[in-house]
Amino acid sequence: VKISEYEIDLEEAVKTINKKNFKRVLLQIPEGLKVHVSSFVDYIEKNTKAEVIISANPCFGACDIAYYELNELDVDFLIHIGHTSIPELGKQKNVMFLNARSELDVTKVLEKAIPLLKAKKIGIVSTAQHAHKLEQVKTILRNKGFETFIGKGDSRIKLEGQILGCDFSSARSISKEVEMFLFIGSGNFHPLGLQLSTDKKVIACDPYTHEVKSTEDLKEMVLRQRYGAIARAKSCRIFGILIGTKKGQQRIDLALTIKEKLSNAQKKSYLLALDYFSPSVLETFAVFDCFVSTACPRIAIDDYMQYKKPILTPVELDILLNYKKWEDYSFDEIS
Amino acid sequence: VKISEYEIDLEEAVKTINKKNFKRVLLQIPEGLKVHVSSFVDYIEKNTKAEVIISANPCFGACDIAYYELNELDVDFLIHIGHTSIPELGKQKNVMFLNARSELDVTKVLEKAIPLLKAKKIGIVSTAQHAHKLEQVKTILRNKGFETFIGKGDSRIKLEGQILGCDFSSARSISKEVEMFLFIGSGNFHPLGLQLSTDKKVIACDPYTHEVKSTEDLKEMVLRQRYGAIARAKSCRIFGILIGTKKGQQRIDLALTIKEKLSNAQKKSYLLALDYFSPSVLETFAVFDCFVSTACPRIAIDDYMQYKKPILTPVELDILLNYKKWEDYSFDEIS
């Protein structure tokens, strides 16, 4: 089914619902597609006899699977739209992931990017939405005389050349062979993480805005912010250690290690489990001077400006406590 | 243990943790007490060997029990602070509810209220925080020549004379015998619901602010707002039906009934399951013209001004669809 510029295999979901005679279906939709929610439901209701409940909670990734609703609302089947599954979380019973494959043309923005690719060996990466376009990108680049590389990720990664905001392993798997990376997709966070994680130059191509840019300046700005956050945290005495409770974000052992490190450094700390992070939720905890987040890495970095108190990543806490040097700064990844 | 003006039986929790040798404990604290979170954790850590994780998700009532975290984070024991259990949800394994009993004096504000009690037979009600003061209130009123009544609630109510924002059964159990109600507690929502649910005059005594007031004006204002919300919803074509997923808020059957009623009235509707309600979450769903909430009644009524689109209670939808007359308006209760 085509919804907006995305091809989504709702036919497959409908087939399963009818075959297994599912009565109640839960639908998880990422934020960007929620505006089309009625198209999804109408299609399923038209082609099956199932009753559809929309999970209205914010959903940002495949790390977030609505198991609680699945159990509590007597749901037979969960359709998770817009993300590929995270293989290491295991085969999920009665959960179907349906990627939203963007049909946007990537060739025009690619043409704009080519003059910026000042190297011969190019690693190409993308997010789930555009990963099926990487073969086309590869062919075009090869015809222009580039050598191209598409990597394979670790156990959190489903598609070739795919990266997540918390996992750049598919890029790292080829980073020794390539001179720079070409990223196909939108937003700043993925190409920034790509650069910080591989330490290679990145050209980001946005098929939505047709913007092409190097992430060099962004990297400098974010590193300055992170240095500032670590510096501000130096004088903090009471730390809140954030544990994300979403299935694919849970890093409890890491949180416990951090608590011990803080304790050894004579800093008091508390463990906070949280499903959905927002500035207003953290502001309720006035007693904490700053936070360390073991949940989604975006919270600390991408939402930096929204939070009044510093939120450090585990890597940044290691720098603060002298387990690691600033020169060895690395991006927080879940794996 | 005394924390701020509240007496909370953390000793009992500590006893259980030590007796059962619990290793990991989860702490749920209502919004008003989150500022004291470190006192709770410090006390438990000092008196047990358990590791304490704070549930940082917003928590507004005993309807909201952190089962998901209990399971996902391998927690042995959940301490839910500040609310009494909801008996009809059943005895919860490894969950302890610890009421926060306010030690604030109620006698002074009661003296201010007495001249406003222009009747002989008075029903006295309160929230969990002050319910233990009702005997004292009763004695004082009796000494002044009043006849006093304290009701018993239904299966959602733990204490005598206690009301919840979604359950006024303890007041209704005595409303035929009394001429007016005296409410001990803070905020507008409980006394408003009390008046709408019993159709008796209510004098509200706030032991925090020492404010004493009749809810008559508030009732008129809120009823005007509700009439306005129903009127605005008349022209709406696409309805979102909200289902609260918190344990004590789930009313799926009611949501399904509402869907059918809307369908019979040629209105399109969709079922939305949601844990935590906020204006920004509902604004994502641009396609819906208005909402009907089967979750916590406060969302529709108390937070009226925050939402751009009308949110109706199930009772109000019945008025909209002519199942009920405006004259028979009643407050939404979960039971």
XYZ file of C-alpha atoms in Angstrom:
670
model
C 0.000 0.000 0.000
C 1.294 3.443 -0.826
C 0.749 5.994 1.926
C 2.180 9.417 1.263
C 5.581 8.750 -0.341
C 5.985 5.413 1.444
C 5.428 1.867 0.267
C 4.246 -0.191 3.248
C 3.421 -3.875 2.995
C 0.060 -3.760 4.755
C -1.049 -6.500 2.337
C 1.233 -8.888 4.221
C -0.310 -7.871 7.560
C -3.822 -8.282 6.191
C -2.941 -11.748 4.875
C -1.704 -12.817 8.317
C -4.720 -11.347 10.120
C -7.128 -13.197 7.841
C -5.158 -16.445 7.872
C -4.904 -16.553 11.642
C -8.342 -15.052 12.136
C -7.053 -12.356 14.489
C -9.838 -10.401 16.184
C -7.999 -7.436 17.663
C -4.984 -5.712 16.155
C -2.750 -3.018 17.612
C -1.054 -0.528 15.323
C 2.175 1.276 16.210
C 3.045 4.162 13.928
C 6.103 6.408 14.096
C 5.568 10.116 14.736
C 6.119 11.179 11.125
C 3.362 8.909 9.821
C 0.745 9.555 12.524
C -0.869 12.176 10.335
C -1.876 9.302 8.003
C -3.185 7.074 10.784
C -6.707 6.800 9.368
C -5.400 5.435 6.029
C -3.724 2.556 7.873
C -6.770 1.696 9.946
C -9.214 2.066 7.062
C -7.171 -0.312 4.918
C -7.037 -2.984 7.629
C -10.704 -2.603 8.539
C -11.725 -2.822 4.885
C -9.725 -5.991 4.239
C -10.139 -7.895 7.493
C -12.728 -8.373 10.225
C -10.292 -7.321 12.945
C -10.899 -4.455 15.292
C -7.982 -2.004 15.159
C -6.589 -0.129 18.154
C -3.990 2.555 17.516
C -1.172 2.801 20.034
C -1.152 6.559 20.553
C 2.014 6.649 22.656
C 4.927 8.374 20.935
C 7.029 5.838 19.003
C 10.525 6.603 17.738
C 12.053 3.251 16.875
C 11.969 -0.527 16.812
C 13.400 -0.423 20.341
C 9.897 0.530 21.405
C 7.534 -2.425 21.004
C 4.088 -2.071 22.565
C 4.150 -5.297 24.588
C 2.324 -3.796 27.532
C -0.688 -2.827 25.387
C -0.437 -6.143 23.544
C -1.014 -7.960 26.824
C -3.274 -5.534 28.666
C -5.721 -4.883 25.836
C -6.115 -8.544 24.790
C -4.603 -7.834 21.418
C -3.898 -10.743 19.045
C -1.417 -9.063 16.753
C 0.827 -6.001 16.775
C 1.744 -4.245 13.539
C 4.745 -1.999 14.048
C 5.071 0.434 11.136
C 8.079 2.371 9.897
C 10.977 0.521 11.495
C 12.793 -2.712 10.775
C 13.026 -5.222 13.597
C 16.070 -5.332 15.854
C 17.224 -8.933 15.294
C 18.952 -9.285 18.679
C 15.625 -8.725 20.469
C 14.614 -12.098 19.063
C 11.689 -13.224 16.940
C 8.655 -11.549 18.455
C 5.533 -13.627 18.706
C 2.553 -11.951 17.048
C 4.519 -8.849 16.138
C 5.035 -7.803 12.525
C 7.412 -5.025 11.553
C 6.529 -3.242 8.335
C 9.196 -0.942 7.010
C 8.055 2.261 5.310
C 10.111 2.381 2.134
C 10.353 5.889 0.749
C 9.695 6.148 -2.966
C 11.344 9.546 -3.158
C 13.868 9.884 -5.926
C 17.428 9.936 -4.599
C 19.222 10.457 -7.924
C 18.840 14.250 -8.093
C 20.185 14.914 -4.621
C 22.923 12.378 -5.320
C 24.029 14.382 -8.352
C 24.358 17.435 -6.114
C 26.462 15.414 -3.667
C 28.920 13.935 -6.144
C 31.145 17.039 -6.448
C 31.577 16.935 -2.637
C 32.834 13.351 -2.657
C 36.532 14.217 -2.787
C 37.798 10.651 -2.479
C 37.673 7.423 -4.427
C 36.488 4.875 -1.859
C 33.023 5.715 -0.599
C 31.017 3.910 2.062
C 27.281 4.304 1.517
C 24.793 4.060 4.376
C 21.178 4.941 5.008
C 18.239 4.532 7.339
C 15.528 1.883 6.937
C 13.379 4.209 4.796
C 15.937 4.519 1.993
C 18.116 1.420 2.408
C 16.465 -0.224 -0.630
C 17.865 2.631 -2.733
C 21.491 1.866 -1.879
C 21.938 -0.473 -4.855
C 20.843 2.316 -7.172
C 23.199 4.764 -5.441
C 26.022 2.240 -5.765
C 25.463 1.834 -9.514
C 25.422 5.579 -10.126
C 28.610 6.112 -8.093
C 30.386 3.234 -9.818
C 29.489 4.656 -13.194
C 31.149 7.877 -12.060
C 34.334 5.987 -11.211
C 33.971 5.631 -7.442
C 34.656 2.473 -5.526
C 31.651 1.829 -3.276
C 31.211 -0.171 -0.088
C 28.050 -1.215 1.728
C 28.573 -2.698 5.169
C 26.805 -5.301 7.250
C 25.706 -4.392 10.768
C 25.735 -6.287 14.035
C 22.838 -8.038 15.711
C 20.766 -4.850 16.049
C 20.761 -4.204 12.302
C 18.373 -5.780 9.801
C 19.329 -4.345 6.391
C 22.619 -3.967 4.527
C 24.065 -0.494 4.817
C 21.452 0.463 7.426
C 22.335 2.531 10.475
C 20.304 3.329 13.581
C 20.795 6.390 15.761
C 22.165 3.978 18.381
C 24.063 1.601 16.098
C 26.596 2.483 13.398
C 28.122 -0.984 13.159
C 27.334 -1.394 9.466
C 29.416 1.725 8.759
C 32.208 0.672 11.085
C 32.379 -2.709 9.357
C 33.722 -0.952 6.244
C 35.337 2.143 7.730
C 38.876 0.825 7.310
C 38.312 0.370 3.599
C 36.627 3.685 2.805
C 37.899 7.266 2.736
C 34.568 8.898 3.410
C 30.881 8.161 3.837
C 27.807 9.134 1.894
C 24.619 9.152 3.977
C 21.188 9.024 2.321
C 18.447 10.220 4.653
C 17.100 13.127 6.658
C 17.971 14.866 9.909
C 21.264 15.668 11.582
C 21.490 12.932 14.160
C 22.327 9.924 11.977
C 25.084 11.564 9.886
C 26.532 13.151 13.025
C 26.679 9.794 14.804
C 28.107 8.265 11.658
C 30.970 10.739 11.628
C 31.657 10.478 15.365
C 31.456 6.710 15.294
C 33.729 6.178 12.258
C 35.893 9.299 12.458
C 35.499 9.685 8.702
C 34.130 12.615 6.737
C 30.418 12.337 5.963
C 28.385 13.884 3.170
C 24.685 13.811 4.011
C 22.105 13.770 1.193
C 18.527 14.541 2.180
C 16.027 13.206 -0.402
C 13.202 15.215 1.233
C 14.810 18.689 1.206
C 17.431 18.001 -1.501
C 19.976 19.465 0.884
C 23.539 18.186 0.651
C 26.056 18.916 3.368
C 29.189 17.879 5.142
C 28.708 17.131 8.842
C 32.045 18.720 9.765
C 30.593 21.946 11.223
C 27.818 20.094 12.994
C 30.354 17.776 14.565
C 32.395 20.727 15.857
C 29.302 22.394 17.317
C 28.052 19.247 19.010
C 31.484 18.402 20.425
C 31.674 21.910 21.901
C 28.233 21.353 23.477
C 29.285 17.975 24.846
C 32.499 19.403 26.254
C 30.389 22.085 27.906
C 27.966 19.525 29.344
C 30.816 17.501 30.851
C 32.362 20.675 32.288
C 29.040 21.712 33.854
C 28.618 18.245 35.361
C 32.024 18.462 37.096
C 30.607 20.412 40.030
C 27.416 18.355 40.271
C 27.027 16.258 43.392
C 23.790 14.347 42.915
C 23.313 12.366 39.707
C 20.173 10.759 38.297
C 20.992 7.677 36.215
C 18.342 7.204 33.547
C 17.237 3.713 32.516
C 15.019 3.495 29.422
C 12.354 0.835 29.903
C 11.566 0.344 26.227
C 12.516 -3.203 25.205
C 15.465 -2.253 23.006
C 16.828 0.496 25.274
C 17.249 -1.337 28.557
C 20.825 -1.154 29.817
C 20.389 -1.868 33.520
C 23.811 -3.416 34.030
C 25.425 -0.338 32.520
C 23.342 1.836 34.865
C 24.540 -0.188 37.864
C 28.176 0.118 36.730
C 27.726 3.873 36.442
C 26.260 4.016 39.948
C 29.316 2.251 41.273
C 31.719 4.522 39.404
C 29.922 7.578 40.773
C 29.974 6.143 44.260
C 33.733 5.544 43.991
C 34.090 9.184 43.000
C 32.125 10.274 46.100
C 29.128 11.300 44.037
C 25.633 10.390 45.169
C 23.392 8.857 42.523
C 19.903 7.453 42.022
C 18.455 5.084 39.422
C 15.469 6.391 37.463
C 13.445 4.153 35.170
C 11.513 6.010 32.514
C 9.488 5.132 29.450
C 9.127 8.446 27.647
C 11.676 11.203 28.256
C 10.701 14.846 28.247
C 12.044 18.002 29.872
C 8.950 18.330 32.062
C 9.367 14.804 33.438
C 12.995 15.352 34.406
C 12.242 18.787 35.873
C 10.017 17.102 38.474
C 13.203 15.692 39.977
C 14.542 18.979 41.269
C 16.937 17.237 43.657
C 19.260 15.926 40.932
C 22.032 18.224 39.715
C 22.482 16.358 36.451
C 21.698 13.117 34.646
C 23.485 10.247 32.931
C 21.363 8.491 30.324
C 21.667 4.809 29.491
C 18.512 5.063 27.346
C 18.325 6.241 23.727
C 21.484 8.266 22.911
C 19.407 10.949 21.213
C 18.043 12.148 24.554
C 21.397 13.464 25.700
C 22.640 14.748 22.373
C 19.831 15.620 19.998
C 17.585 17.213 22.624
C 20.454 19.032 24.341
C 18.894 22.504 24.153
C 15.568 21.427 25.662
C 16.957 20.312 29.009
C 18.080 22.741 31.687
C 20.422 20.313 33.436
C 23.244 18.447 31.723
C 22.493 14.920 30.505
C 25.652 12.916 29.870
C 26.084 9.730 27.880
C 27.908 6.827 29.581
C 31.011 7.647 27.520
C 30.883 11.254 28.689
C 30.590 10.170 32.305
C 33.732 8.100 31.806
C 35.472 11.253 30.609
C 34.151 13.222 33.587
C 35.440 10.587 36.009
C 38.773 10.217 34.186
C 38.181 6.677 32.982
C 38.638 8.013 29.473
C 40.302 11.020 27.831
C 38.394 13.708 25.969
C 40.563 12.908 22.940
C 39.017 9.428 22.938
C 35.460 10.771 22.884
C 33.116 8.336 21.182
C 29.477 8.224 20.351
C 27.143 6.312 22.653
C 25.796 3.204 20.975
C 23.552 0.443 22.286
C 24.910 -2.991 21.484
C 8.693 7.961 58.508
C 7.766 11.608 58.288
C 8.534 13.209 54.938
C 7.486 16.817 54.593
C 4.043 16.974 56.257
C 3.281 13.338 55.477
C 3.474 10.231 57.617
C 4.395 7.300 55.362
C 4.834 3.774 56.654
C 8.163 3.039 54.979
C 9.021 0.989 58.082
C 6.476 -1.596 56.911
C 8.049 -1.703 53.440
C 11.531 -2.089 54.931
C 10.317 -4.922 57.141
C 8.930 -6.784 54.127
C 12.049 -6.210 52.024
C 14.296 -7.582 54.763
C 12.006 -10.478 55.618
C 11.681 -11.613 52.012
C 15.249 -10.685 51.174
C 14.212 -8.635 48.153
C 17.146 -7.541 45.998
C 15.615 -4.943 43.737
C 12.818 -2.555 44.646
C 10.844 -0.157 42.467
C 9.437 3.028 43.937
C 6.415 4.850 42.538
C 5.868 8.329 43.900
C 3.073 10.761 43.060
C 3.972 14.054 41.404
C 3.595 16.144 44.574
C 6.126 14.048 46.503
C 8.750 13.648 43.762
C 10.662 16.597 45.159
C 11.390 14.394 48.210
C 12.430 11.342 46.193
C 15.917 11.112 47.683
C 14.537 10.887 51.246
C 12.540 7.801 50.272
C 15.439 6.081 48.546
C 17.960 6.979 51.250
C 15.723 5.521 53.954
C 15.245 2.243 52.093
C 18.934 1.953 51.170
C 19.974 2.667 54.742
C 17.670 0.041 56.226
C 17.847 -2.736 53.638
C 20.324 -4.215 51.192
C 17.974 -3.726 48.266
C 18.824 -1.719 45.218
C 16.193 0.952 44.608
C 14.952 2.056 41.186
C 12.654 5.056 41.012
C 9.836 4.884 38.486
C 10.197 8.315 36.927
C 7.032 8.134 34.848
C 4.340 10.571 35.955
C 2.013 8.919 38.491
C -1.359 10.365 39.440
C -3.222 7.569 41.177
C -3.528 3.968 42.311
C -5.004 3.228 38.876
C -1.425 3.471 37.632
C 0.619 0.513 38.890
C 4.072 0.070 37.352
C 3.648 -3.582 36.304
C 5.574 -3.160 33.104
C 8.702 -1.954 34.911
C 8.134 -4.571 37.621
C 8.479 -7.286 34.969
C 10.935 -5.721 32.563
C 13.486 -4.559 35.139
C 13.515 -7.806 37.157
C 12.132 -6.019 40.188
C 11.160 -8.057 43.280
C 8.902 -5.541 44.970
C 6.982 -2.404 44.054
C 6.306 0.278 46.652
C 3.541 2.586 45.490
C 3.515 5.748 47.595
C 0.751 8.256 48.194
C -2.349 6.361 47.132
C -4.486 3.663 48.698
C -5.011 0.501 46.689
C -8.092 0.072 44.508
C -9.597 -3.086 46.029
C -11.399 -4.207 42.851
C -8.066 -4.516 41.028
C -7.392 -7.442 43.357
C -4.560 -8.213 45.745
C -1.392 -7.376 43.870
C 1.501 -9.750 44.288
C 4.665 -7.986 45.431
C 3.030 -4.569 45.416
C 2.673 -2.504 48.584
C 0.603 0.670 48.693
C 1.723 3.201 51.293
C -0.675 6.043 51.868
C 0.828 9.461 52.634
C -1.177 10.691 55.620
C -1.020 14.445 55.946
C -0.299 15.680 59.458
C -1.579 19.146 58.634
C -4.015 20.508 61.168
C -7.577 20.561 59.834
C -9.248 22.192 62.840
C -8.490 25.804 61.948
C -9.805 25.604 58.409
C -12.775 23.652 59.750
C -13.634 26.540 62.088
C -13.673 28.846 59.064
C -15.997 26.440 57.267
C -18.576 25.987 60.021
C -20.466 29.277 59.393
C -20.960 28.155 55.769
C -22.576 24.858 56.773
C -26.158 26.106 56.605
C -27.797 22.753 57.276
C -27.983 20.194 60.050
C -27.109 16.926 58.314
C -23.575 17.000 56.920
C -21.794 14.304 54.900
C -18.032 14.469 55.368
C -15.632 13.185 52.757
C -11.955 13.453 51.953
C -9.100 12.108 49.863
C -6.662 9.410 51.046
C -4.254 12.016 52.491
C -6.731 13.357 55.053
C -9.218 10.502 55.484
C -7.711 9.636 58.885
C -8.794 13.101 60.084
C -12.474 12.500 59.419
C -13.118 11.143 62.931
C -11.711 14.357 64.375
C -13.822 16.456 61.995
C -16.875 14.429 62.976
C -16.326 15.040 66.692
C -15.898 18.776 66.226
C -19.011 19.051 64.088
C -21.064 16.969 66.512
C -19.974 19.205 69.367
C -21.307 22.118 67.344
C -24.669 20.392 67.025
C -24.410 18.972 63.513
C -25.464 15.493 62.544
C -22.580 13.914 60.604
C -22.394 11.061 58.123
C -19.373 9.222 56.719
C -20.085 6.886 53.829
C -18.618 3.643 52.580
C -17.496 3.397 48.982
C -17.760 0.663 46.388
C -15.089 -1.781 45.282
C -12.699 0.953 44.099
C -12.573 2.631 47.518
C -10.326 1.587 50.395
C -11.078 4.007 53.251
C -14.281 5.237 54.902
C -15.368 8.616 53.619
C -12.716 8.523 50.881
C -13.420 9.732 47.359
C -11.363 9.402 44.191
C -11.558 11.766 41.238
C -13.206 8.883 39.374
C -15.320 7.441 42.201
C -17.708 9.301 44.520
C -19.568 6.214 45.696
C -18.793 6.798 49.372
C -20.542 10.183 49.123
C -23.451 8.815 47.147
C -23.938 6.089 49.757
C -25.061 8.773 52.217
C -26.375 11.477 49.897
C -30.036 10.719 50.627
C -29.458 11.261 54.327
C -27.444 14.486 54.172
C -28.326 18.049 53.219
C -24.847 19.086 52.166
C -21.260 17.851 52.004
C -18.067 19.021 53.645
C -14.926 18.114 51.688
C -11.496 18.119 53.359
C -8.674 18.319 50.839
C -7.071 20.387 48.112
C -7.820 21.238 44.499
C -11.043 21.844 42.619
C -11.567 18.531 40.921
C -12.691 16.366 43.849
C -15.220 18.802 45.342
C -16.553 19.575 41.866
C -17.060 15.890 41.100
C -18.605 15.469 44.533
C -21.208 18.135 43.824
C -21.963 16.905 40.302
C -22.152 13.308 41.442
C -24.434 13.891 44.454
C -26.270 17.033 43.348
C -25.769 18.442 46.860
C -24.085 21.645 47.924
C -20.411 21.206 48.812
C -18.175 23.260 51.076
C -14.501 22.570 50.349
C -11.912 23.073 53.111
C -8.279 23.147 52.000
C -5.895 22.353 54.896
C -2.901 23.522 52.801
C -4.134 27.002 51.817
C -6.780 27.385 54.560
C -9.198 28.362 51.819
C -12.869 27.572 52.355
C -15.341 27.771 49.511
C -18.595 26.608 48.067
C -18.267 24.788 44.727
C -21.433 26.407 43.340
C -19.664 28.920 41.066
C -17.123 26.361 39.935
C -19.913 23.970 39.035
C -21.656 26.634 36.940
C -18.422 27.492 35.122
C -17.527 23.880 34.392
C -21.038 23.032 33.227
C -20.893 25.981 30.814
C -17.536 24.641 29.515
C -18.950 21.144 29.132
C -22.025 22.442 27.318
C -19.655 24.320 25.015
C -17.540 21.224 24.396
C -20.616 19.169 23.473
C -21.842 21.950 21.182
C -18.453 22.150 19.444
C -18.402 18.370 18.976
C -21.793 18.446 17.196
C -20.235 19.333 13.852
C -17.269 16.963 14.249
C -17.141 14.055 11.837
C -14.116 12.020 12.893
C -13.810 10.984 16.534
C -10.837 9.533 18.391
C -11.936 7.260 21.244
C -9.306 7.292 23.982
C -8.559 4.136 25.962
C -6.337 4.556 29.033
C -3.960 1.615 29.349
C -3.165 2.100 33.040
C -4.468 -0.887 34.993
C -7.263 0.944 36.789
C -8.385 3.064 33.834
C -9.020 0.434 31.193
C -12.587 0.624 29.853
C -12.277 -1.154 26.526
C -15.843 -2.416 26.425
C -17.112 1.104 26.977
C -14.849 2.312 24.150
C -16.293 -0.343 21.827
C -19.853 0.635 22.765
C -19.025 4.260 21.993
C -17.596 3.260 18.611
C -20.843 1.509 17.790
C -22.967 4.451 18.909
C -20.889 6.801 16.763
C -21.133 4.449 13.821
C -24.931 4.327 14.190
C -24.896 8.128 14.116
C -22.876 8.082 10.864
C -19.753 9.359 12.585
C -16.394 7.808 11.809
C -14.282 6.862 14.823
C -10.957 5.298 15.756
C -9.729 3.619 18.943
C -6.595 5.120 20.494
C -4.772 3.420 23.376
C -2.625 5.730 25.429
C -0.661 5.550 28.650
C 0.061 9.188 29.430
C -2.194 11.899 28.039
C -0.854 15.277 27.038
C -1.888 17.966 24.568
C 1.199 17.348 22.428
C 0.410 13.638 22.093
C -3.156 14.271 20.953
C -2.082 17.053 18.594
C -0.069 14.471 16.604
C -3.406 13.045 15.511
C -4.410 15.950 13.321
C -7.004 13.883 11.494
C -9.421 13.625 14.421
C -11.919 16.450 14.902
C -12.513 15.635 18.564
C -12.059 12.966 21.203
C -14.106 10.892 23.630
C -12.153 9.732 26.658
C -12.809 6.489 28.498
C -9.617 7.003 30.529
C -9.235 9.125 33.683
C -12.165 11.620 33.839
C -9.794 14.439 34.749
C -8.361 14.502 31.222
C -11.591 15.779 29.701
C -12.641 18.074 32.519
C -9.705 19.284 34.590
C -7.348 19.819 31.653
C -10.047 21.371 29.442
C -8.128 24.581 28.690
C -4.960 22.777 27.592
C -6.511 20.922 24.677
C -7.416 22.601 21.410
C -10.013 20.048 20.367
C -13.007 19.026 22.493
C -12.594 15.931 24.660
C -15.929 14.525 25.788
C -16.661 12.084 28.588
C -18.799 9.030 27.733
C -21.776 10.716 29.439
C -21.296 13.818 27.297
C -21.165 11.736 24.135
C -24.506 10.216 25.149
C -25.893 13.756 25.383
C -24.414 14.647 21.998
C -26.000 11.584 20.399
C -29.339 12.097 22.205
C -29.086 8.984 24.364
C -29.369 11.307 27.335
C -30.676 14.815 28.039
C -28.477 17.709 29.107
C -30.681 18.016 32.207
C -29.494 14.535 33.212
C -25.817 15.467 32.931
C -23.721 13.380 35.295
C -20.090 13.147 36.183
C -17.998 10.417 34.538
C -16.959 7.779 37.059
C -15.032 4.546 36.585
C -16.718 1.630 38.286
